Amino acid sequence: MASPPRARVRFAPSPTGYLHVGGARTALFNWLFAKHIGGDFLLRIEDTDQTRYDEKALVELVADLKWLGLNWVEGPEVGGPHAPYFQSQRLPLYQEHARKLVDGGHAYPCFCTTERLDQLRETQKRNNLPTSYDRLCRNIPAEAARQRVAAGEKHTVRLKVPFHGDTVFKDFLRGTITYQNRILDDLVLLKTDLFPTYHLANVVDDHYMEITHVLRGDEWIPSTPRHVLLYQAFGWEPPTFVHLPVILGPDGGKLSKRKGAASVGDYRNLGYLPETLINFLALLGWNPGGDEEYMERDRLVEVFSLEKINPKSAVFDEKKLEWLNGQYFLRRDVDYFFPLVKPLWVATGVDGNAFPESYFRTAIGLLKDRSKRLPDFITYGMYFFREPDTYDEKAARKYFGPGSETLLQNLHDSVAALPHFQTADLEALYKETAEKLAVKGGDLIHPTRLAISGIPFGPGLFELMMALGKDTVLRRLNAAAQAVRSGQIRTAVTV
RNA sequence: GGUGUGUUCGUCUAGUGGUUAGGACGCUGCCCUCUCACGGCGGAAGCAGGGGUUCAACUCCCCUACGCACUACCA
């Protein structure tokens, strides 16, 4: 028995917009499958729509895939034995194949205008009839058609779909799917502008690029019988089809920018890590069969399998994504975060040179375990670089009430008098003071935290004081005492 | 309208004829604790409905309902 051919899969996006998470998931499954079985993952750009083509979308698409770490062995930038990988650069190939089909009697030129087609469709719709091309030009004698084409008359090329019988194919996840040929119409293969439609280009390329498994969105299921018919007309063996379920928004509808985030870029901007997105997307419609959820890239590659893909569409749950991101924050170290987070602070106005690198690192170390997204470092960590100009409203009401002025002043004085500004000494000081005043430690700790950070939560107080340094702590304690004294406490609601 | 596809807690899912239907997010009670996170121990919450098949159905079959997709010279 001959050994099966090397598995080859591809992600074939159309550069007409941003990379949607659904598209990213499709790319991911292709990539995981290839990596898992030691096959090839290629990237092919399906830029056959002249009107919707968007250069910027293409650049972003490639950047997003790279950011996710979904590297391809053949495709744009890396080339390969089947180059070019842009369909717009392969036009002669499609035209030649369209001609071949016409010559072989599998396709025919169609001279119908868009207007006629629109009108036809409208009439059919109005009469509650299925919309489909009425095959008018299929009746034109071959010779007459050839002459009109030769004369330069504008036309498309349509596939001759059989009038009777069924077209059957197997979807890897759903089993046998049957379509009656009579409900399939004669699809356009080559457009008036001589560009191929998706159907032609896709089938031709998948064949010549030796694609063995087509993993794509399940919106392609209804087109698959037409593709199968095309494979048959060419006398080619179709690949294995694996139609992936769609990803839905929280409302069960399409995931859209209007309702929040939808693209890979959106989630990157929200402060999610690429590994989080990879892990999360992998779990949307697939699982290893057990309870494992936190899986690094290598682990996913190791356990991924087509069989465990769930054909049911899944809702994108951002809450769970956030939780997962937090799990990654817990496990990644300061070195990992430093280059990601420092620029964020700098972008908000922090002078990157005014603080030593070690200070940034200390702040990151103190903040990362309680953060869930990158912007949390800003939201809950600005006080490392700036005096708190406001105090959390609720906390201020609780800790900066009448009489707290004396307490803050006492705290300031005793910290100032401390011979060694060390975590242990600070802790001992607060314990002593609490006993002396006959109050709980928290009654001292919370006002202090609020005074030095402006917010009622964050790292352990003594570590935080150490990180900020004695001068800063004293200055802020003093400022808070003054604010209380003057009755001018500026507050803000912390998000 | 036609065609196709899907349906286990709110959400992601495990489950392949006999289970107290398991886990995770979220919600929630308690614990840990200087706060917030983290973590630990609990709790509420589910097999869309109806027919079959079978000694036995979440699991197999049929029907209905509902969701989604396609129905372009877009992909």
Coordinates of C-alpha atoms (C1' of nucleotides) in Angstrom, one line a residue:
Chain A
M1 CA 0.0 0.0 0.0
A2 CA 1.4 3.4 -0.9
S3 CA 2.1 5.7 1.9
P4 CA -0.3 8.7 2.1
P5 CA 0.9 11.9 0.6
R6 CA 2.4 14.5 2.9
A7 CA -0.4 16.5 4.4
R8 CA -0.6 20.0 3.1
V9 CA -3.1 22.6 4.3
R10 CA -3.5 26.3 3.6
F11 CA -5.1 29.4 5.0
A12 CA -6.5 31.3 2.0
P13 CA -7.8 34.7 3.2
S14 CA -9.2 37.4 1.0
P15 CA -7.6 40.8 1.8
T16 CA -10.7 42.8 2.1
G17 CA -10.7 43.6 5.8
Y18 CA -9.2 43.0 9.1
L19 CA -8.5 39.4 10.3
H20 CA -11.6 38.4 12.1
V21 CA -11.2 36.0 15.1
G22 CA -13.1 33.4 13.1
G23 CA -10.5 33.6 10.3
A24 CA -7.8 33.5 12.9
R25 CA -9.3 30.3 14.3
T26 CA -9.5 28.8 10.8
A27 CA -5.8 29.6 10.3
L28 CA -5.0 28.2 13.7
F29 CA -6.7 24.9 13.1
N30 CA -4.9 24.6 9.8
W31 CA -1.6 25.4 11.4
L32 CA -2.1 23.1 14.4
F33 CA -3.1 20.2 12.1
A34 CA 0.0 20.7 9.9
K35 CA 2.3 21.0 12.9
H36 CA 0.7 18.0 14.6
I37 CA 1.2 15.6 11.8
G38 CA 4.3 17.1 10.4
G39 CA 2.7 18.6 7.2
D40 CA 3.0 21.9 5.5
F41 CA 1.0 25.0 6.3
L42 CA 0.8 27.5 3.5
L43 CA -0.6 31.0 3.1
R44 CA -2.3 31.9 -0.1
I45 CA -3.9 35.3 -0.8
E46 CA -7.2 35.2 -2.6
D47 CA -7.2 38.6 -4.1
T48 CA -9.5 38.0 -7.0
D49 CA -12.0 40.7 -6.1
Q50 CA -10.7 43.8 -7.7
T51 CA -13.4 46.0 -6.2
R52 CA -12.9 45.0 -2.6
Y53 CA -9.2 44.6 -2.6
D54 CA -7.5 46.5 0.3
E55 CA -3.7 46.9 0.5
K56 CA -3.9 47.9 4.1
A57 CA -5.9 44.8 5.0
L58 CA -3.3 42.6 3.4
V59 CA -0.5 44.2 5.4
E60 CA -2.4 43.9 8.6
L61 CA -3.4 40.3 7.8
V62 CA 0.1 39.2 7.4
A63 CA 1.2 41.1 10.6
D64 CA -1.6 39.6 12.6
L65 CA -0.8 36.1 11.6
K66 CA 2.8 36.7 12.5
W67 CA 1.8 38.2 15.8
L68 CA -0.1 35.1 16.5
G69 CA 2.9 33.0 15.6
L70 CA 1.2 31.1 12.8
N71 CA 4.1 30.8 10.5
W72 CA 3.8 29.4 7.0
V73 CA 6.3 27.5 5.0
E74 CA 5.1 28.6 1.6
G75 CA 3.4 31.8 0.7
P76 CA 4.0 35.6 0.6
E77 CA 7.4 36.7 1.8
V78 CA 8.8 33.2 2.0
G79 CA 7.9 32.0 -1.5
G80 CA 7.9 28.3 -2.4
P81 CA 7.7 25.8 -5.2
H82 CA 4.2 26.8 -6.2
A83 CA 4.8 30.6 -6.3
P84 CA 3.2 33.0 -6.8
Y85 CA 0.9 32.7 -3.8
F86 CA -1.2 35.7 -4.8
Q87 CA -4.1 34.7 -7.0
S88 CA -4.0 38.0 -8.9
Q89 CA -0.6 36.9 -10.2
R90 CA -1.9 33.6 -11.4
L91 CA -4.5 34.8 -13.8
P92 CA -3.3 33.0 -17.0
L93 CA -3.5 29.7 -15.1
Y94 CA -7.2 30.2 -14.3
Q95 CA -8.0 31.5 -17.8
E96 CA -6.4 28.5 -19.4
H97 CA -8.4 26.2 -17.2
A98 CA -11.6 28.0 -17.9
R99 CA -10.9 27.6 -21.6
K100 CA -10.1 24.0 -21.1
L101 CA -13.5 23.4 -19.5
V102 CA -15.3 25.2 -22.3
D103 CA -13.4 23.2 -24.9
G104 CA -14.2 20.0 -23.1
G105 CA -17.9 20.9 -23.0
H106 CA -18.0 21.4 -19.2
A107 CA -18.5 25.1 -19.3
Y108 CA -19.9 27.8 -21.6
P109 CA -19.6 31.5 -22.2
C110 CA -22.5 33.5 -20.8
F111 CA -23.4 36.9 -22.3
C112 CA -26.1 37.9 -19.8
T113 CA -25.7 41.3 -18.4
T114 CA -25.8 42.1 -14.7
E115 CA -29.0 44.0 -15.3
R116 CA -30.7 40.9 -16.7
L117 CA -29.4 38.8 -13.9
D118 CA -30.6 41.3 -11.3
Q119 CA -34.0 41.4 -12.9
L120 CA -34.3 37.7 -13.1
R121 CA -33.4 37.3 -9.5
E122 CA -35.9 39.9 -8.4
T123 CA -38.7 38.3 -10.3
Q124 CA -37.9 34.9 -8.8
K125 CA -37.8 36.4 -5.3
R126 CA -41.1 38.2 -5.8
N127 CA -42.7 34.9 -6.8
N128 CA -41.1 33.1 -3.9
L129 CA -39.1 31.0 -6.2
P130 CA -35.6 29.8 -5.5
T131 CA -33.1 32.3 -7.1
S132 CA -30.9 30.8 -9.7
Y133 CA -29.6 31.5 -13.1
D134 CA -32.0 30.4 -15.8
R135 CA -29.2 29.0 -18.0
L136 CA -30.2 31.1 -21.0
C137 CA -26.8 31.1 -22.6
R138 CA -26.3 27.4 -22.1
N139 CA -28.6 27.0 -25.1
I140 CA -26.4 29.0 -27.4
P141 CA -24.8 26.7 -29.9
A142 CA -21.1 26.2 -29.2
E143 CA -20.1 27.6 -32.6
A144 CA -22.2 30.7 -32.3
A145 CA -20.8 31.3 -28.8
R146 CA -17.3 30.9 -30.0
Q147 CA -17.8 33.5 -32.7
R148 CA -19.3 36.0 -30.2
V149 CA -16.3 35.5 -27.9
A150 CA -13.9 35.8 -30.8
A151 CA -15.6 39.1 -31.7
G152 CA -14.7 40.4 -28.3
E153 CA -18.2 40.3 -26.8
K154 CA -18.1 40.7 -23.0
H155 CA -18.9 37.4 -21.2
T156 CA -18.4 35.3 -18.2
V157 CA -17.7 31.5 -18.2
R158 CA -20.2 29.3 -16.4
L159 CA -19.9 25.7 -15.3
K160 CA -22.4 23.3 -16.8
V161 CA -24.1 21.7 -13.8
P162 CA -25.9 18.5 -14.5
F163 CA -29.7 18.8 -14.6
H164 CA -30.3 15.6 -12.7
G165 CA -28.6 13.4 -10.2
D166 CA -26.9 14.2 -6.9
T167 CA -23.5 15.5 -6.0
V168 CA -22.2 13.8 -2.9
F169 CA -19.2 14.6 -0.8
K170 CA -17.9 13.8 2.6
D171 CA -17.3 16.4 5.2
F172 CA -14.8 15.1 7.8
L173 CA -16.9 16.3 10.7
R174 CA -20.4 15.7 9.4
G175 CA -20.2 12.7 7.2
T176 CA -21.9 12.4 3.8
I177 CA -23.6 15.5 2.5
T178 CA -25.8 15.2 -0.6
Y179 CA -27.0 18.0 -2.9
Q180 CA -29.4 17.6 -5.7
N181 CA -27.9 18.9 -8.9
R182 CA -31.2 20.5 -9.9
I183 CA -30.9 23.0 -7.1
L184 CA -27.3 24.0 -8.0
D185 CA -27.1 26.6 -10.7
D186 CA -24.5 27.2 -13.3
L187 CA -22.0 29.2 -11.3
V188 CA -19.7 31.7 -12.8
L189 CA -16.1 30.6 -13.1
L190 CA -14.5 33.5 -14.9
K191 CA -15.7 37.0 -14.6
T192 CA -16.1 39.6 -17.3
D193 CA -12.8 41.2 -16.2
L194 CA -11.1 37.8 -16.8
F195 CA -10.5 37.3 -13.1
P196 CA -11.6 34.0 -11.7
T197 CA -14.2 33.6 -9.1
Y198 CA -13.3 32.1 -5.8
H199 CA -14.6 28.7 -6.9
L200 CA -12.4 28.3 -9.9
A201 CA -9.2 29.8 -8.4
N202 CA -9.6 27.9 -5.2
V203 CA -10.0 24.5 -6.9
V204 CA -7.2 25.1 -9.4
D205 CA -4.8 26.3 -6.7
D206 CA -5.7 23.7 -4.2
H207 CA -5.0 21.1 -6.9
Y208 CA -1.7 22.4 -8.1
M209 CA -0.5 23.3 -4.6
E210 CA -1.2 19.7 -3.7
I211 CA -3.5 20.6 -0.8
T212 CA -4.7 17.4 0.9
H213 CA -7.1 18.9 3.5
V214 CA -9.3 21.9 3.2
L215 CA -10.1 23.3 6.6
R216 CA -12.3 26.3 6.1
G217 CA -15.4 28.0 7.5
D218 CA -18.6 26.1 7.3
E219 CA -20.2 28.9 5.3
W220 CA -18.5 27.1 2.4
I221 CA -20.5 23.9 2.7
P222 CA -23.1 25.0 0.2
S223 CA -20.4 25.8 -2.3
T224 CA -18.6 22.5 -1.9
P225 CA -20.8 20.5 -4.3
R226 CA -19.9 23.0 -7.0
H227 CA -16.3 22.6 -6.1
V228 CA -16.7 18.8 -6.3
L229 CA -18.3 19.2 -9.7
L230 CA -15.3 21.2 -10.8
Y231 CA -12.8 18.6 -9.6
Q232 CA -14.8 16.0 -11.5
A233 CA -14.8 18.2 -14.7
F234 CA -11.0 18.5 -14.4
G235 CA -10.6 14.8 -13.6
W236 CA -9.0 15.6 -10.3
E237 CA -9.2 14.0 -6.9
P238 CA -10.9 16.4 -4.4
P239 CA -9.2 17.0 -1.0
T240 CA -10.6 16.1 2.4
F241 CA -13.1 18.7 3.4
V242 CA -13.2 19.8 7.0
H243 CA -15.8 22.6 7.6
L244 CA -15.2 24.5 10.7
P245 CA -18.1 26.0 12.7
V246 CA -18.5 29.7 13.0
I247 CA -17.7 31.8 16.0
L248 CA -20.6 33.8 17.3
G249 CA -20.9 36.9 19.4
P250 CA -22.4 37.0 23.0
D251 CA -25.9 37.5 21.5
G252 CA -25.7 34.4 19.4
G253 CA -25.3 36.5 16.3
K254 CA -22.3 37.4 14.3
L255 CA -19.3 38.7 16.1
S256 CA -19.0 42.3 15.0
K257 CA -17.0 45.5 15.6
R258 CA -20.2 47.3 16.4
K259 CA -20.9 45.1 19.3
G260 CA -17.3 45.3 20.6
A261 CA -14.2 43.6 19.5
A262 CA -14.1 41.2 16.5
S263 CA -10.6 41.3 15.0
V264 CA -7.3 40.0 16.1
G265 CA -6.1 43.6 16.2
D266 CA -8.9 44.6 18.5
Y267 CA -7.9 42.0 21.0
R268 CA -4.3 42.9 20.7
N269 CA -5.2 46.5 21.5
L270 CA -7.3 45.4 24.4
G271 CA -4.1 43.9 25.9
Y272 CA -4.5 40.2 25.3
L273 CA -1.4 38.1 24.7
P274 CA -1.1 36.2 21.4
E275 CA -0.7 32.9 23.4
T276 CA -3.9 33.6 25.2
L277 CA -5.8 34.1 21.9
I278 CA -4.2 31.0 20.5
N279 CA -5.2 28.9 23.5
F280 CA -8.7 30.4 23.7
L281 CA -9.4 30.1 20.0
A282 CA -8.2 26.5 20.0
L283 CA -10.7 25.7 22.7
L284 CA -13.6 27.2 20.7
G285 CA -14.9 24.2 18.9
W286 CA -12.2 21.9 19.9
N287 CA -10.9 20.3 23.1
P288 CA -8.4 17.6 23.9
G289 CA -11.1 15.4 25.3
G290 CA -10.4 16.0 29.0
D291 CA -10.4 18.8 31.4
E292 CA -7.2 20.5 30.2
E293 CA -7.7 24.1 29.3
Y294 CA -4.5 26.0 29.9
M295 CA -2.4 24.8 27.0
E296 CA 0.8 26.5 25.7
R297 CA 1.4 26.4 22.0
D298 CA 3.6 23.2 22.0
R299 CA 1.0 21.4 24.0
L300 CA -1.7 22.3 21.6
V301 CA 0.3 21.0 18.7
E302 CA 1.0 17.8 20.6
V303 CA -2.6 17.0 21.3
F304 CA -4.5 18.6 18.5
S305 CA -6.6 16.3 16.3
L306 CA -9.3 16.8 13.7
E307 CA -11.5 14.2 15.3
K308 CA -12.1 16.3 18.4
I309 CA -13.4 19.3 16.5
N310 CA -17.0 20.1 17.4
P311 CA -19.2 20.9 14.5
K312 CA -21.4 23.2 16.6
S313 CA -20.8 26.9 16.4
A314 CA -19.5 28.6 19.6
V315 CA -20.0 31.8 21.3
F316 CA -17.0 33.9 22.0
D317 CA -16.9 34.5 25.8
E318 CA -14.8 37.5 26.5
K319 CA -15.0 36.9 30.3
K320 CA -13.3 33.6 29.9
L321 CA -10.7 35.1 27.6
E322 CA -9.9 37.6 30.3
W323 CA -9.5 34.8 32.8
L324 CA -7.2 32.9 30.5
N325 CA -5.1 36.0 29.9
G326 CA -4.8 36.3 33.7
Q327 CA -3.6 32.8 33.8
Y328 CA -0.8 33.6 31.4
F329 CA 0.0 36.8 33.3
L330 CA 0.6 34.6 36.4
R331 CA 3.0 32.3 34.5
R332 CA 5.0 34.8 32.4
D333 CA 7.9 36.5 34.2
V334 CA 9.0 40.2 34.4
D335 CA 11.4 39.8 31.5
Y336 CA 8.5 38.9 29.3
F337 CA 6.4 41.9 30.3
F338 CA 9.1 44.6 30.5
P339 CA 9.3 45.3 26.7
L340 CA 5.5 45.1 26.4
V341 CA 4.6 47.3 29.4
K342 CA 7.2 50.0 29.6
P343 CA 6.2 51.5 26.2
L344 CA 2.6 51.6 27.5
W345 CA 3.6 53.7 30.5
V346 CA 5.8 55.9 28.3
A347 CA 2.9 56.4 26.0
T348 CA 0.8 57.8 28.8
G349 CA 3.5 60.4 29.5
V350 CA 5.9 58.7 31.8
D351 CA 9.5 59.8 31.2
G352 CA 11.2 56.5 30.4
N353 CA 14.5 57.9 31.4
A354 CA 13.5 59.3 34.7
F355 CA 13.3 55.9 36.3
P356 CA 15.8 53.1 36.2
E357 CA 14.9 49.9 34.4
S358 CA 15.0 48.1 37.7
Y359 CA 12.2 50.4 39.0
F360 CA 10.0 49.5 36.0
R361 CA 10.7 45.8 36.6
T362 CA 9.8 46.0 40.3
A363 CA 6.5 47.7 39.4
I364 CA 5.8 45.0 36.8
G365 CA 6.6 42.3 39.3
L366 CA 4.2 43.7 41.8
L367 CA 1.4 44.3 39.4
K368 CA 1.4 41.4 36.9
D369 CA -0.2 38.8 39.1
R370 CA -3.2 41.0 39.8
S371 CA -3.6 42.1 36.2
K372 CA -5.7 40.6 33.5
R373 CA -4.9 42.7 30.5
L374 CA -2.0 44.9 29.6
P375 CA -3.8 48.2 30.2
D376 CA -4.3 47.1 33.8
F377 CA -0.7 48.0 34.4
I378 CA -1.7 51.6 33.6
T379 CA -5.0 51.7 35.3
Y380 CA -3.8 50.2 38.5
G381 CA -0.1 51.2 38.4
M382 CA 0.2 54.8 37.4
Y383 CA 1.1 55.8 41.0
F384 CA 4.5 54.2 40.5
F385 CA 5.4 57.1 38.3
R386 CA 3.1 59.9 39.3
E387 CA 1.7 61.4 42.5
P388 CA -1.9 60.3 43.1
D389 CA -3.8 63.5 42.3
T390 CA -7.1 62.0 43.3
Y391 CA -8.2 59.4 45.8
D392 CA -10.7 56.6 45.3
E393 CA -14.0 58.1 46.3
K394 CA -15.4 55.2 48.4
A395 CA -12.1 54.5 50.1
A396 CA -11.6 58.2 50.9
R397 CA -14.9 58.4 52.6
K398 CA -13.9 55.4 54.7
Y399 CA -10.3 56.2 55.5
F400 CA -9.9 59.9 55.2
G401 CA -12.7 60.9 57.5
P402 CA -12.5 63.3 60.4
G403 CA -9.5 62.5 62.7
S404 CA -7.6 60.7 60.0
E405 CA -5.4 63.7 59.6
T406 CA -3.7 63.0 63.0
L407 CA -3.3 59.3 62.1
L408 CA -1.7 60.1 58.7
Q409 CA 0.6 62.6 60.4
N410 CA 1.6 60.1 63.0
L411 CA 2.2 57.5 60.4
H412 CA 4.3 59.9 58.5
D413 CA 6.4 60.8 61.6
S414 CA 7.0 57.3 62.7
V415 CA 8.0 56.1 59.2
A416 CA 10.3 59.1 59.0
A417 CA 11.9 58.1 62.3
L418 CA 12.4 54.6 61.2
P419 CA 16.1 53.9 61.1
H420 CA 15.9 51.1 58.5
F421 CA 13.4 51.5 55.7
Q422 CA 12.9 47.7 55.2
T423 CA 9.9 45.5 54.7
A424 CA 10.3 43.7 58.0
D425 CA 10.8 47.0 59.9
L426 CA 7.8 48.6 58.3
E427 CA 5.7 45.6 59.2
A428 CA 7.0 45.7 62.8
L429 CA 6.3 49.4 63.0
Y430 CA 2.8 49.1 61.8
K431 CA 2.1 46.2 64.2
E432 CA 3.5 48.2 67.2
T433 CA 1.6 51.3 66.2
A434 CA -1.6 49.3 65.9
E435 CA -1.2 47.8 69.4
K436 CA -0.3 51.2 70.9
L437 CA -3.4 52.7 69.4
A438 CA -5.5 49.7 70.1
V439 CA -6.7 49.4 66.5
K440 CA -6.4 46.7 63.9
G441 CA -3.6 46.6 61.4
G442 CA -6.0 47.3 58.6
D443 CA -7.0 50.6 60.2
L444 CA -3.4 51.8 59.5
I445 CA -2.7 49.9 56.4
H446 CA -5.7 51.0 54.4
P447 CA -5.3 54.7 54.9
T448 CA -1.6 54.4 54.1
R449 CA -2.3 52.5 50.9
L450 CA -4.8 55.1 49.9
A451 CA -2.4 57.9 50.7
I452 CA 0.5 56.5 48.7
S453 CA -1.4 55.0 45.7
G454 CA -4.7 56.7 45.6
I455 CA -6.6 53.4 45.2
P456 CA -7.7 50.9 47.7
F457 CA -6.2 47.8 46.2
G458 CA -2.9 46.6 44.9
P459 CA 0.3 44.9 46.0
G460 CA 1.1 44.1 49.7
L461 CA 1.5 47.4 51.4
F462 CA 5.0 46.9 52.8
E463 CA 6.4 45.7 49.5
L464 CA 4.7 48.6 47.8
M465 CA 6.3 51.1 50.3
M466 CA 9.7 49.6 49.6
A467 CA 9.2 49.8 45.9
L468 CA 8.2 53.5 46.0
G469 CA 11.0 54.4 48.4
K470 CA 11.0 56.3 51.6
D471 CA 10.9 59.8 50.2
T472 CA 8.0 59.2 48.1
V473 CA 6.0 57.4 50.8
L474 CA 6.7 60.3 53.2
R475 CA 5.8 62.9 50.7
R476 CA 2.5 61.2 49.8
L477 CA 1.6 60.6 53.5
N478 CA 2.1 64.2 54.1
A479 CA 0.2 65.3 51.1
A480 CA -2.7 63.1 52.2
A481 CA -2.6 64.6 55.7
Q482 CA -2.7 68.0 54.3
A483 CA -5.6 67.2 52.0
V484 CA -7.6 65.9 54.9
R485 CA -6.7 68.9 57.0
S486 CA -7.8 71.4 54.3
G487 CA -10.9 69.4 53.6
Q488 CA -9.9 69.5 49.9
I489 CA -9.8 65.8 49.1
R490 CA -10.1 65.3 45.4
T491 CA -11.7 62.0 44.7
A492 CA -12.4 59.9 41.7
V493 CA -14.3 56.7 41.0
T494 CA -11.8 54.0 40.3
V495 CA -12.8 51.7 37.5
Chain B
rG1 C1' -39.3 30.8 -0.3
rG2 C1' -35.4 26.9 -1.4
rU3 C1' -31.1 24.1 0.2
rG4 C1' -27.8 22.8 3.9
rU5 C1' -26.2 22.5 8.8
rG6 C1' -26.5 22.5 14.1
rU7 C1' -29.1 21.9 19.2
rU8 C1' -25.8 18.9 27.1
rC9 C1' -25.8 24.4 32.9
rG10 C1' -26.1 31.8 30.9
rU11 C1' -21.2 30.6 28.1
rC12 C1' -17.1 26.9 26.5
rU13 C1' -17.4 21.8 26.9
rA14 C1' -16.7 16.0 28.6
rG15 C1' -19.9 12.2 27.5
rU16 C1' -20.5 7.5 22.3
rG17 C1' -27.2 2.6 25.6
rG18 C1' -27.1 1.4 32.2
rU19 C1' -23.2 7.9 35.2
rU20 C1' -25.6 11.0 41.7
rA21 C1' -24.7 13.8 33.7
rG22 C1' -18.1 15.5 35.0
rG23 C1' -14.9 20.0 34.3
rA24 C1' -14.0 25.4 33.1
rC25 C1' -15.6 30.8 32.8
rG26 C1' -19.3 33.8 35.0
rC27 C1' -22.5 34.1 39.5
rU28 C1' -22.6 32.9 44.6
rG29 C1' -21.3 31.1 50.2
rC30 C1' -17.1 30.1 53.3
rC31 C1' -11.7 29.9 54.1
rC32 C1' -6.8 32.3 53.3
rU33 C1' -5.6 37.5 53.9
rC34 C1' -3.5 44.5 55.1
rU35 C1' -6.7 45.5 50.1
rC36 C1' -7.2 43.6 45.2
rA37 C1' -5.9 39.5 42.6
rC38 C1' -4.3 34.3 43.3
rG39 C1' -5.5 29.8 45.7
rG40 C1' -8.6 26.2 48.6
rC41 C1' -13.5 24.1 50.0
rG42 C1' -18.9 24.4 48.9
rG43 C1' -23.6 26.1 46.2
rA44 C1' -27.3 27.4 42.4
rA45 C1' -27.6 26.2 37.2
rG46 C1' -28.1 21.7 31.7
rC47 C1' -29.4 16.9 28.1
rA48 C1' -35.0 22.0 23.1
rG49 C1' -40.0 19.3 22.5
rG50 C1' -42.7 14.9 20.7
rG51 C1' -42.7 10.1 18.9
rG52 C1' -40.3 5.6 18.2
rU53 C1' -36.1 1.3 18.7
rU54 C1' -34.6 -1.2 23.3
rC55 C1' -35.0 -4.7 29.4
rA56 C1' -32.7 0.3 29.4
rA57 C1' -31.9 6.2 26.2
rC58 C1' -28.3 12.6 26.8
rU59 C1' -26.4 8.7 23.8
rC60 C1' -29.6 5.2 17.9
rC61 C1' -33.9 6.6 14.2
rC62 C1' -38.0 9.9 12.7
rC63 C1' -40.9 14.4 13.2
rU64 C1' -41.4 19.4 15.1
rA65 C1' -39.4 23.8 17.0
rC66 C1' -35.5 27.1 17.2
rG67 C1' -30.5 29.0 15.7
rC68 C1' -27.1 29.7 11.9
rA69 C1' -25.2 29.6 6.9
rC70 C1' -25.8 29.8 1.7
rU71 C1' -29.0 31.2 -2.1
rA72 C1' -23.6 37.5 -6.2
rC73 C1' -19.5 38.4 -12.3
rC74 C1' -17.9 38.7 -2.8
rA75 C1' -15.1 35.6 -0.7

